[in-house]
Amino acid sequence: MSTSESAIPAKSYHHGDLRAALIEAGLALLEARAADDLGLREVARAVGVSPTAIYRHFPDKRALMAALAAEGLARLAAAQRAASEAAGGGVAGFSATGAAYVRFALANPALFRLIFANSATADLLDGKPEDDAMAFLRANAAALAEGVGGDAQVVALQAWAIAHGLAMLMLDGQVPVDDALIDRVVDAGVIGK
Amino acid sequence: MSTSESAIPAKSYHHGDLRAALIEAGLALLEARAADDLGLREVARAVGVSPTAIYRHFPDKRALMAALAAEGLARLAAAQRAASEAAGGGVAGFSATGAAYVRFALANPALFRLIFANSATADLLDGKPEDDAMAFLRANAAALAEGVGGDAQVVALQAWAIAHGLAMLMLDGQVPVDDALIDRVVDAGVIGK
DNA sequence: GCTCTAAGTTGACGGCGTTCACATTAAGAT
DNA sequence: ATCTTAATGTGAACGCCGTCAACTTAGAGC
């Protein structure tokens, strides 16, 4: 019978890879719902499994959310890397990175918020894998800082803060979502000149 | 039981001014709890009233939260106004405004988050009173923008984004809370020079 | 083939936001 | 002064939530 062969294993009493399925379903639900409206039982329902089955793979709800946040962070880092390379690196690449940061937030509002709502705690719990992605954000900022005058750390922080602040203000409806505006704000955000 | 808490006397079946008491209690609880861990029943308990009594003054929980956010926004605006005046206005006053913005966020994390989590929706619901406070934020940014080259709107946005982004990143544990750093980041945030 | 154990289920508990029927009170008209 | 009425607070209940404990299933290894 039918059974798909490679990607998705057969279904029975035991789910093939429930942990991955839960994360996938959670990310899908986050495209429509806000992070705090996402329920444990809701995710279980989406996967077609009992609510308590989740506890075989995550100690509690916060751990599930942290896993979603970790995956979101990886995607954010990937989007930035891609934008930087597409722009050819250097200063242009750095500006592109900032713009990609903001556009990722606008394209994935709930996920973006979840990343930063959980990153502080997730860092302390897991420690390793998402550190990699976050390091890219920091490294990007620090790298450009050397090209200009002033304190490198301060310039890096300003660039990060501009991107993060603009993303948040647009998400919260404080600033109209204007695609061209993103480039102008982030671009001139390369201060010192 | 006696014990009313403060200024307003007259306790019996009817509470003196429950609406005000609920907001006061809510703000007090937000100093210890995160906004989404704040329960309707918890606020009612703090005031010593039945959970459902709240519904005589607010249509639902979100309305209570919006009221708390409105009060928080007023306080934020007041803190900025005070900082600006203390610095003597002008460019120095503007930098002080930005630093005050960040420091307010650090001093009132849950409340600051609530302000921006609810401001978009609160605007559409209430419309008037908090607009006043928010207008101060925008006006401040726009005012300085004229002094420098470049697009006034862009410069204003950059300044706001730097303050907002720095506040958020510090609240989320992404950037260490360093008092001197706030001034340096926000200060040089006055770009164009 | 039997056993052991990881993975999923069922049922329950307390807490939440919210609704509805009811109790109490302050205030204005008589 | 009394009666009426609308405003304000109470209590019980509903459905949903996160989580725990006890049971069931099925696949892997001797």
Coordinates of C-alpha atoms (C1' of nucleotides) in Angstrom, one line a residue:
Chain A
M1 CA 0.0 0.0 0.0
S2 CA 0.9 3.4 -0.6
T3 CA 3.3 4.1 2.2
S4 CA 5.5 7.0 1.2
E5 CA 9.1 5.8 1.1
S6 CA 11.7 8.3 2.1
A7 CA 10.6 11.5 3.7
I8 CA 7.6 10.7 5.8
P9 CA 7.5 7.3 7.4
A10 CA 4.3 5.3 7.9
K11 CA 1.7 6.1 10.5
S12 CA 0.6 3.8 13.2
Y13 CA 0.4 4.0 16.9
H14 CA 3.9 5.3 16.9
H15 CA 4.5 8.5 15.0
G16 CA 7.6 8.5 12.8
D17 CA 9.3 11.6 14.1
L18 CA 7.0 13.4 16.3
R19 CA 9.5 16.0 17.6
A20 CA 10.1 17.3 14.0
A21 CA 6.4 17.1 13.2
L22 CA 5.6 19.2 16.2
I23 CA 8.1 21.9 15.3
E24 CA 6.9 22.0 11.7
A25 CA 3.3 22.3 12.8
G26 CA 4.1 24.9 15.3
L27 CA 5.9 27.0 12.8
A28 CA 3.0 26.7 10.4
L29 CA 0.6 27.8 13.1
L30 CA 2.8 30.8 13.9
E31 CA 2.1 32.1 10.4
A32 CA -1.5 32.7 11.4
R33 CA -1.5 33.0 15.2
A34 CA 0.4 35.1 17.6
A35 CA 2.9 33.3 19.7
D36 CA 1.0 33.6 23.0
D37 CA -2.2 32.4 21.3
L38 CA -0.5 29.2 20.3
G39 CA -1.6 26.4 22.5
L40 CA 0.1 23.1 23.4
R41 CA -3.1 21.2 22.6
E42 CA -3.5 23.1 19.4
V43 CA -0.2 21.9 18.1
A44 CA -0.9 18.4 19.2
R45 CA -4.3 18.6 17.4
A46 CA -2.6 19.8 14.2
V47 CA -0.3 16.8 14.2
G48 CA -3.1 14.5 15.1
V49 CA -1.7 13.3 18.4
S50 CA -2.7 13.4 22.0
P51 CA -1.8 16.6 23.9
T52 CA 0.4 14.7 26.4
A53 CA 2.4 13.0 23.8
I54 CA 4.3 16.2 23.5
Y55 CA 5.8 15.6 26.9
R56 CA 7.8 12.6 25.5
H57 CA 9.8 15.1 23.5
F58 CA 9.7 18.4 25.5
P59 CA 9.7 18.9 29.2
D60 CA 7.0 21.6 29.0
K61 CA 5.4 24.2 26.8
R62 CA 8.3 26.6 27.1
A63 CA 10.7 24.1 25.8
L64 CA 8.5 23.6 22.7
M65 CA 8.4 27.3 22.2
A66 CA 12.2 27.6 22.6
A67 CA 12.6 24.9 19.9
L68 CA 10.4 27.0 17.6
A69 CA 12.4 30.1 18.4
A70 CA 15.7 28.3 17.7
E71 CA 14.5 27.2 14.3
G72 CA 13.3 30.7 13.7
L73 CA 16.6 32.2 14.6
A74 CA 18.4 29.8 12.2
R75 CA 16.1 31.0 9.4
L76 CA 16.7 34.6 10.2
A77 CA 20.4 34.1 10.1
A78 CA 20.1 32.2 6.8
A79 CA 18.0 35.1 5.3
Q80 CA 20.7 37.6 6.4
R81 CA 23.5 35.5 5.0
A82 CA 21.8 35.1 1.7
A83 CA 21.1 38.9 1.5
S84 CA 24.7 39.7 2.4
E85 CA 26.1 37.4 -0.3
A86 CA 23.6 38.6 -2.9
A87 CA 24.8 42.1 -2.3
G88 CA 28.4 41.1 -2.7
G89 CA 29.5 41.6 0.8
G90 CA 31.2 44.6 2.2
V91 CA 29.3 47.7 3.1
A92 CA 26.6 47.1 0.6
G93 CA 26.2 43.6 2.0
F94 CA 25.9 44.9 5.5
S95 CA 23.1 47.3 4.6
A96 CA 21.4 44.4 2.8
T97 CA 21.8 42.4 6.0
G98 CA 20.0 45.0 8.0
A99 CA 17.2 45.3 5.5
A100 CA 16.8 41.6 5.3
Y101 CA 16.5 41.6 9.1
V102 CA 13.6 44.0 9.0
R103 CA 11.9 42.2 6.1
F104 CA 12.2 38.9 7.8
A105 CA 10.4 40.3 10.8
L106 CA 7.6 41.7 8.7
A107 CA 7.2 38.4 6.8
N108 CA 7.2 36.3 10.0
P109 CA 5.9 38.6 12.8
A110 CA 5.0 36.0 15.4
L111 CA 8.1 34.0 14.8
F112 CA 10.3 37.0 15.0
R113 CA 8.8 38.1 18.3
L114 CA 9.1 34.6 19.6
I115 CA 12.8 34.5 18.8
F116 CA 13.6 37.5 21.0
A117 CA 11.0 36.6 23.6
N118 CA 12.8 33.3 24.1
S119 CA 16.4 33.9 23.1
A120 CA 17.6 35.1 26.5
T121 CA 16.2 32.1 28.3
A122 CA 17.0 29.7 25.5
D123 CA 20.6 30.7 25.5
L124 CA 20.9 29.7 29.1
L125 CA 19.1 26.4 28.6
D126 CA 20.6 25.1 25.4
G127 CA 23.6 27.2 25.1
K128 CA 25.0 26.0 21.8
P129 CA 23.2 25.7 18.5
E130 CA 21.5 29.0 18.3
D131 CA 24.5 30.8 19.6
D132 CA 25.9 30.1 16.1
A133 CA 23.2 32.0 14.4
M134 CA 23.2 34.9 16.9
A135 CA 26.9 35.2 16.6
F136 CA 26.4 35.9 12.9
L137 CA 24.3 38.9 13.8
R138 CA 26.9 40.3 16.2
A139 CA 29.8 39.5 13.9
N140 CA 28.1 41.3 11.1
A141 CA 27.7 44.4 13.1
A142 CA 31.2 44.3 14.6
A143 CA 32.8 43.8 11.2
L144 CA 31.5 46.9 9.7
A145 CA 32.2 49.0 12.8
E146 CA 35.9 48.9 12.1
G147 CA 35.5 50.7 8.8
V148 CA 34.4 53.9 10.4
G149 CA 35.6 56.1 13.1
G150 CA 34.2 56.0 16.6
D151 CA 33.9 53.1 18.9
A152 CA 33.5 49.9 17.0
Q153 CA 31.2 48.4 19.6
V154 CA 29.0 51.5 19.6
V155 CA 28.6 51.7 15.9
A156 CA 27.8 48.0 15.7
L157 CA 25.2 48.4 18.4
Q158 CA 23.6 51.3 16.6
A159 CA 23.3 49.4 13.4
W160 CA 21.7 46.5 15.2
A161 CA 19.4 48.7 17.2
I162 CA 18.3 50.6 14.1
A163 CA 17.3 47.3 12.4
H164 CA 15.7 45.8 15.5
G165 CA 14.0 49.0 16.5
L166 CA 12.6 49.6 13.0
A167 CA 11.4 46.0 12.8
M168 CA 9.6 46.3 16.1
L169 CA 8.0 49.6 15.5
M170 CA 6.7 48.4 12.1
L171 CA 5.4 45.2 13.7
D172 CA 3.7 47.2 16.4
G173 CA 2.0 49.5 13.9
Q174 CA 3.9 52.5 15.1
V175 CA 5.6 53.1 11.7
P176 CA 3.9 52.4 8.4
V177 CA 5.2 49.4 6.5
D178 CA 7.0 51.0 3.6
D179 CA 9.4 48.9 1.7
A180 CA 11.5 51.7 0.3
L181 CA 11.6 53.3 3.8
I182 CA 13.3 50.2 5.2
D183 CA 16.3 50.7 2.8
R184 CA 16.6 54.4 3.5
V185 CA 16.5 54.0 7.3
V186 CA 18.8 51.0 7.4
D187 CA 21.1 52.3 4.7
A188 CA 21.9 55.7 6.2
G189 CA 22.1 53.7 9.4
V190 CA 25.6 53.1 8.5
I191 CA 26.6 56.1 10.4
G192 CA 30.0 57.8 10.7
K193 CA 29.7 59.2 7.3
Chain B
M1 CA -10.8 43.7 57.6
S2 CA -10.9 47.4 57.8
T3 CA -7.8 48.3 55.8
S4 CA -8.6 50.3 52.9
E5 CA -5.3 51.0 51.3
S6 CA -4.9 54.7 50.7
A7 CA -6.6 58.0 49.9
I8 CA -10.1 57.0 49.2
P9 CA -12.3 56.0 52.1
A10 CA -15.8 54.5 52.1
K11 CA -15.6 50.8 51.8
S12 CA -18.5 48.5 51.9
Y13 CA -20.3 46.5 49.2
H14 CA -19.5 49.1 46.7
H15 CA -16.0 50.0 46.1
G16 CA -15.1 53.6 46.0
D17 CA -13.5 53.8 42.6
L18 CA -12.9 50.3 41.4
R19 CA -11.7 51.2 37.9
A20 CA -8.9 53.3 39.2
A21 CA -8.0 50.7 41.9
L22 CA -7.8 48.0 39.2
I23 CA -5.4 50.0 37.1
E24 CA -3.3 50.9 40.2
A25 CA -3.2 47.3 41.2
G26 CA -2.4 46.1 37.7
L27 CA 0.5 48.5 37.4
A28 CA 1.8 47.4 40.8
L29 CA 1.7 43.7 39.7
L30 CA 3.5 44.5 36.5
E31 CA 6.5 45.5 38.5
A32 CA 7.0 41.9 39.4
R33 CA 5.2 39.9 36.8
A34 CA 5.4 39.8 33.0
A35 CA 2.4 41.2 31.2
D36 CA 1.2 37.8 29.9
D37 CA 1.5 36.2 33.3
L38 CA -0.8 38.9 34.7
G39 CA -4.3 37.3 35.2
L40 CA -7.6 38.9 35.4
R41 CA -8.4 37.0 38.6
E42 CA -5.1 38.0 40.0
V43 CA -5.8 41.7 39.7
A44 CA -9.2 41.2 41.2
R45 CA -7.7 39.3 44.1
A46 CA -5.2 42.1 44.7
V47 CA -8.0 44.6 44.9
G48 CA -10.1 42.3 47.1
V49 CA -13.0 42.0 44.7
S50 CA -14.7 39.3 42.7
P51 CA -13.2 38.5 39.3
T52 CA -16.4 39.3 37.5
A53 CA -16.6 42.7 39.1
I54 CA -14.0 43.8 36.5
Y55 CA -16.5 43.4 33.8
R56 CA -18.5 46.3 35.1
H57 CA -15.6 48.6 34.1
F58 CA -13.9 46.8 31.2
P59 CA -15.5 44.8 28.5
D60 CA -12.8 42.1 28.7
K61 CA -9.2 41.5 29.7
R62 CA -7.7 43.1 26.7
A63 CA -9.5 46.4 27.6
L64 CA -7.9 46.3 31.1
M65 CA -4.5 45.7 29.6
A66 CA -5.1 48.5 27.2
A67 CA -5.9 50.8 30.1
L68 CA -2.7 49.8 31.8
A69 CA -0.8 50.4 28.6
A70 CA -2.3 53.9 28.2
E71 CA -1.2 54.8 31.7
G72 CA 2.2 53.4 31.0
L73 CA 2.5 55.5 27.8
A74 CA 1.6 58.6 29.7
R75 CA 4.3 57.9 32.2
L76 CA 6.8 57.2 29.5
A77 CA 6.0 60.5 27.8
A78 CA 6.3 62.3 31.2
A79 CA 9.7 60.8 31.8
Q80 CA 10.9 62.0 28.4
R81 CA 9.5 65.5 28.9
A82 CA 11.2 65.8 32.2
A83 CA 14.5 64.5 30.8
S84 CA 14.3 67.0 27.9
E85 CA 13.7 69.9 30.1
A86 CA 16.3 68.9 32.6
A87 CA 18.9 68.9 29.8
G88 CA 17.8 72.4 28.6
G89 CA 16.1 71.3 25.4
G90 CA 17.7 71.5 22.0
V91 CA 20.0 68.8 20.8
A92 CA 21.2 67.9 24.3
G93 CA 17.6 67.6 25.3
F94 CA 16.9 65.4 22.4
S95 CA 19.7 63.0 23.3
A96 CA 18.5 63.0 26.9
T97 CA 15.0 62.1 25.6
G98 CA 16.3 59.0 23.9
A99 CA 18.3 57.9 26.9
A100 CA 15.3 58.5 29.1
Y101 CA 13.3 56.3 26.8
V102 CA 15.7 53.4 27.2
R103 CA 16.0 53.9 30.9
F104 CA 12.3 53.9 31.3
A105 CA 12.1 50.6 29.5
L106 CA 14.8 49.1 31.8
A107 CA 13.0 50.4 34.9
N108 CA 9.6 49.1 33.8
P109 CA 10.2 46.1 31.6
A110 CA 6.7 44.6 31.6
L111 CA 5.0 47.9 31.3
F112 CA 7.2 49.1 28.5
R113 CA 6.5 45.9 26.6
L114 CA 2.8 46.2 27.3
I115 CA 2.7 49.7 25.9
F116 CA 3.9 48.6 22.5
A117 CA 2.1 45.3 22.5
N118 CA -1.2 47.2 22.9
S119 CA -0.6 50.6 21.4
A120 CA -1.6 49.6 17.9
T121 CA -4.9 48.2 19.0
A122 CA -5.5 50.7 21.7
D123 CA -5.1 53.5 19.2
L124 CA -7.9 52.1 17.1
L125 CA -10.1 51.5 20.1
D126 CA -9.7 54.7 22.2
G127 CA -8.1 57.0 19.7
K128 CA -7.6 60.1 21.7
P129 CA -5.7 60.3 25.0
E130 CA -2.7 58.3 24.4
D131 CA -2.3 59.8 21.0
D132 CA -1.2 62.9 22.9
A133 CA 1.7 61.1 24.5
M134 CA 2.7 59.2 21.4
A135 CA 2.6 62.5 19.5
F136 CA 5.3 63.8 21.8
L137 CA 7.6 60.9 20.8
R138 CA 7.1 61.6 17.1
A139 CA 7.3 65.3 17.5
N140 CA 10.6 65.0 19.3
A141 CA 12.1 63.0 16.6
A142 CA 10.8 65.2 13.8
A143 CA 12.0 68.4 15.5
L144 CA 15.6 67.4 15.6
A145 CA 15.5 66.0 12.1
E146 CA 15.4 69.5 10.7
G147 CA 18.7 70.5 12.1
V148 CA 20.7 68.1 10.1
G149 CA 21.0 67.3 6.4
G150 CA 19.2 64.4 4.8
D151 CA 15.5 63.5 4.9
A152 CA 14.0 64.7 8.2
Q153 CA 11.6 61.8 8.4
V154 CA 14.4 59.3 7.9
V155 CA 16.6 60.9 10.6
A156 CA 13.7 61.0 13.0
L157 CA 12.9 57.4 12.4
Q158 CA 16.6 56.4 12.9
A159 CA 16.7 58.2 16.3
W160 CA 13.5 56.5 17.4
A161 CA 14.6 53.1 16.1
I162 CA 17.9 53.3 17.9
A163 CA 16.3 54.1 21.2
H164 CA 13.5 51.5 20.8
G165 CA 15.9 48.9 19.4
L166 CA 18.4 49.4 22.2
A167 CA 15.7 49.2 24.8
M168 CA 14.3 46.0 23.4
L169 CA 17.7 44.3 22.9
M170 CA 18.6 45.1 26.5
L171 CA 15.3 43.9 27.8
D172 CA 15.7 40.7 25.9
G173 CA 19.2 40.1 27.3
Q174 CA 20.8 40.5 23.9
V175 CA 22.9 43.5 25.0
P176 CA 24.3 43.9 28.5
V177 CA 22.7 46.6 30.5
D178 CA 25.3 49.2 30.8
D179 CA 24.3 52.7 31.8
A180 CA 27.1 54.5 30.2
L181 CA 26.6 52.5 27.0
I182 CA 23.1 53.9 26.7
D183 CA 24.3 57.5 26.5
R184 CA 27.0 56.6 23.9
V185 CA 24.7 54.7 21.6
V186 CA 21.8 57.1 21.8
D187 CA 24.0 60.2 21.8
A188 CA 26.0 59.4 18.6
G189 CA 22.6 58.3 17.4
V190 CA 22.2 61.9 16.5
I191 CA 23.5 61.2 13.1
G192 CA 24.4 63.5 10.3
K193 CA 27.2 64.9 12.3
Chain C
dG1 C1' 8.9 -16.1 21.5
dC2 C1' 9.5 -13.3 25.5
dT3 C1' 10.7 -9.3 27.6
dC4 C1' 11.9 -4.5 28.3
dT5 C1' 11.2 0.0 27.3
dA6 C1' 10.3 4.1 24.5
dA7 C1' 6.3 6.4 22.7
dG8 C1' 1.4 7.5 22.7
dT9 C1' -3.4 7.5 25.2
dT10 C1' -6.9 8.4 28.7
dG11 C1' -8.6 10.7 32.6
dA12 C1' -8.1 14.0 36.0
dC13 C1' -6.8 18.4 38.5
dG14 C1' -6.5 23.2 39.2
dG15 C1' -6.5 27.8 37.0
dC16 C1' -7.9 30.7 33.5
dG17 C1' -11.3 34.2 30.9
dT18 C1' -16.0 34.7 30.3
dT19 C1' -21.3 34.3 30.9
dC20 C1' -25.5 34.5 33.3
dA21 C1' -28.6 34.8 37.0
dC22 C1' -28.8 37.0 41.3
dA23 C1' -27.8 40.2 45.5
dT24 C1' -26.8 44.7 47.3
dT25 C1' -26.6 49.4 47.3
dA26 C1' -26.8 54.5 46.1
dA27 C1' -29.8 58.0 44.2
dG28 C1' -33.7 60.4 42.5
dA29 C1' -38.7 60.8 42.3
dT30 C1' -42.7 60.8 45.0
Chain D
dA1 C1' -39.5 59.0 54.5
dT2 C1' -40.4 55.6 51.1
dC3 C1' -40.4 53.4 46.6
dT4 C1' -38.2 52.5 42.3
dT5 C1' -34.5 51.9 39.4
dA6 C1' -30.1 51.5 37.5
dA7 C1' -25.5 50.7 38.8
dT8 C1' -22.3 47.8 40.9
dG9 C1' -20.5 43.5 43.0
dT10 C1' -21.2 38.1 43.9
dG11 C1' -21.5 33.1 42.9
dA12 C1' -21.8 29.2 40.2
dA13 C1' -20.8 27.2 36.0
dC14 C1' -18.7 26.4 31.1
dG15 C1' -15.1 25.4 28.1
dC16 C1' -10.3 25.7 27.4
dC17 C1' -5.7 25.5 29.0
dG18 C1' -1.0 23.2 30.8
dT19 C1' 0.4 19.4 33.4
dC20 C1' 0.6 14.9 36.1
dA21 C1' -0.2 9.9 36.9
dA22 C1' -1.5 5.4 35.3
dC23 C1' -2.3 2.6 31.6
dT24 C1' -1.6 0.6 26.7
dT25 C1' 0.9 -0.3 22.5
dA26 C1' 4.5 -1.8 19.6
dG27 C1' 9.1 -2.4 18.1
dA28 C1' 14.0 -4.0 19.3
dG29 C1' 17.2 -7.4 21.4
dC30 C1' 18.3 -11.6 23.9

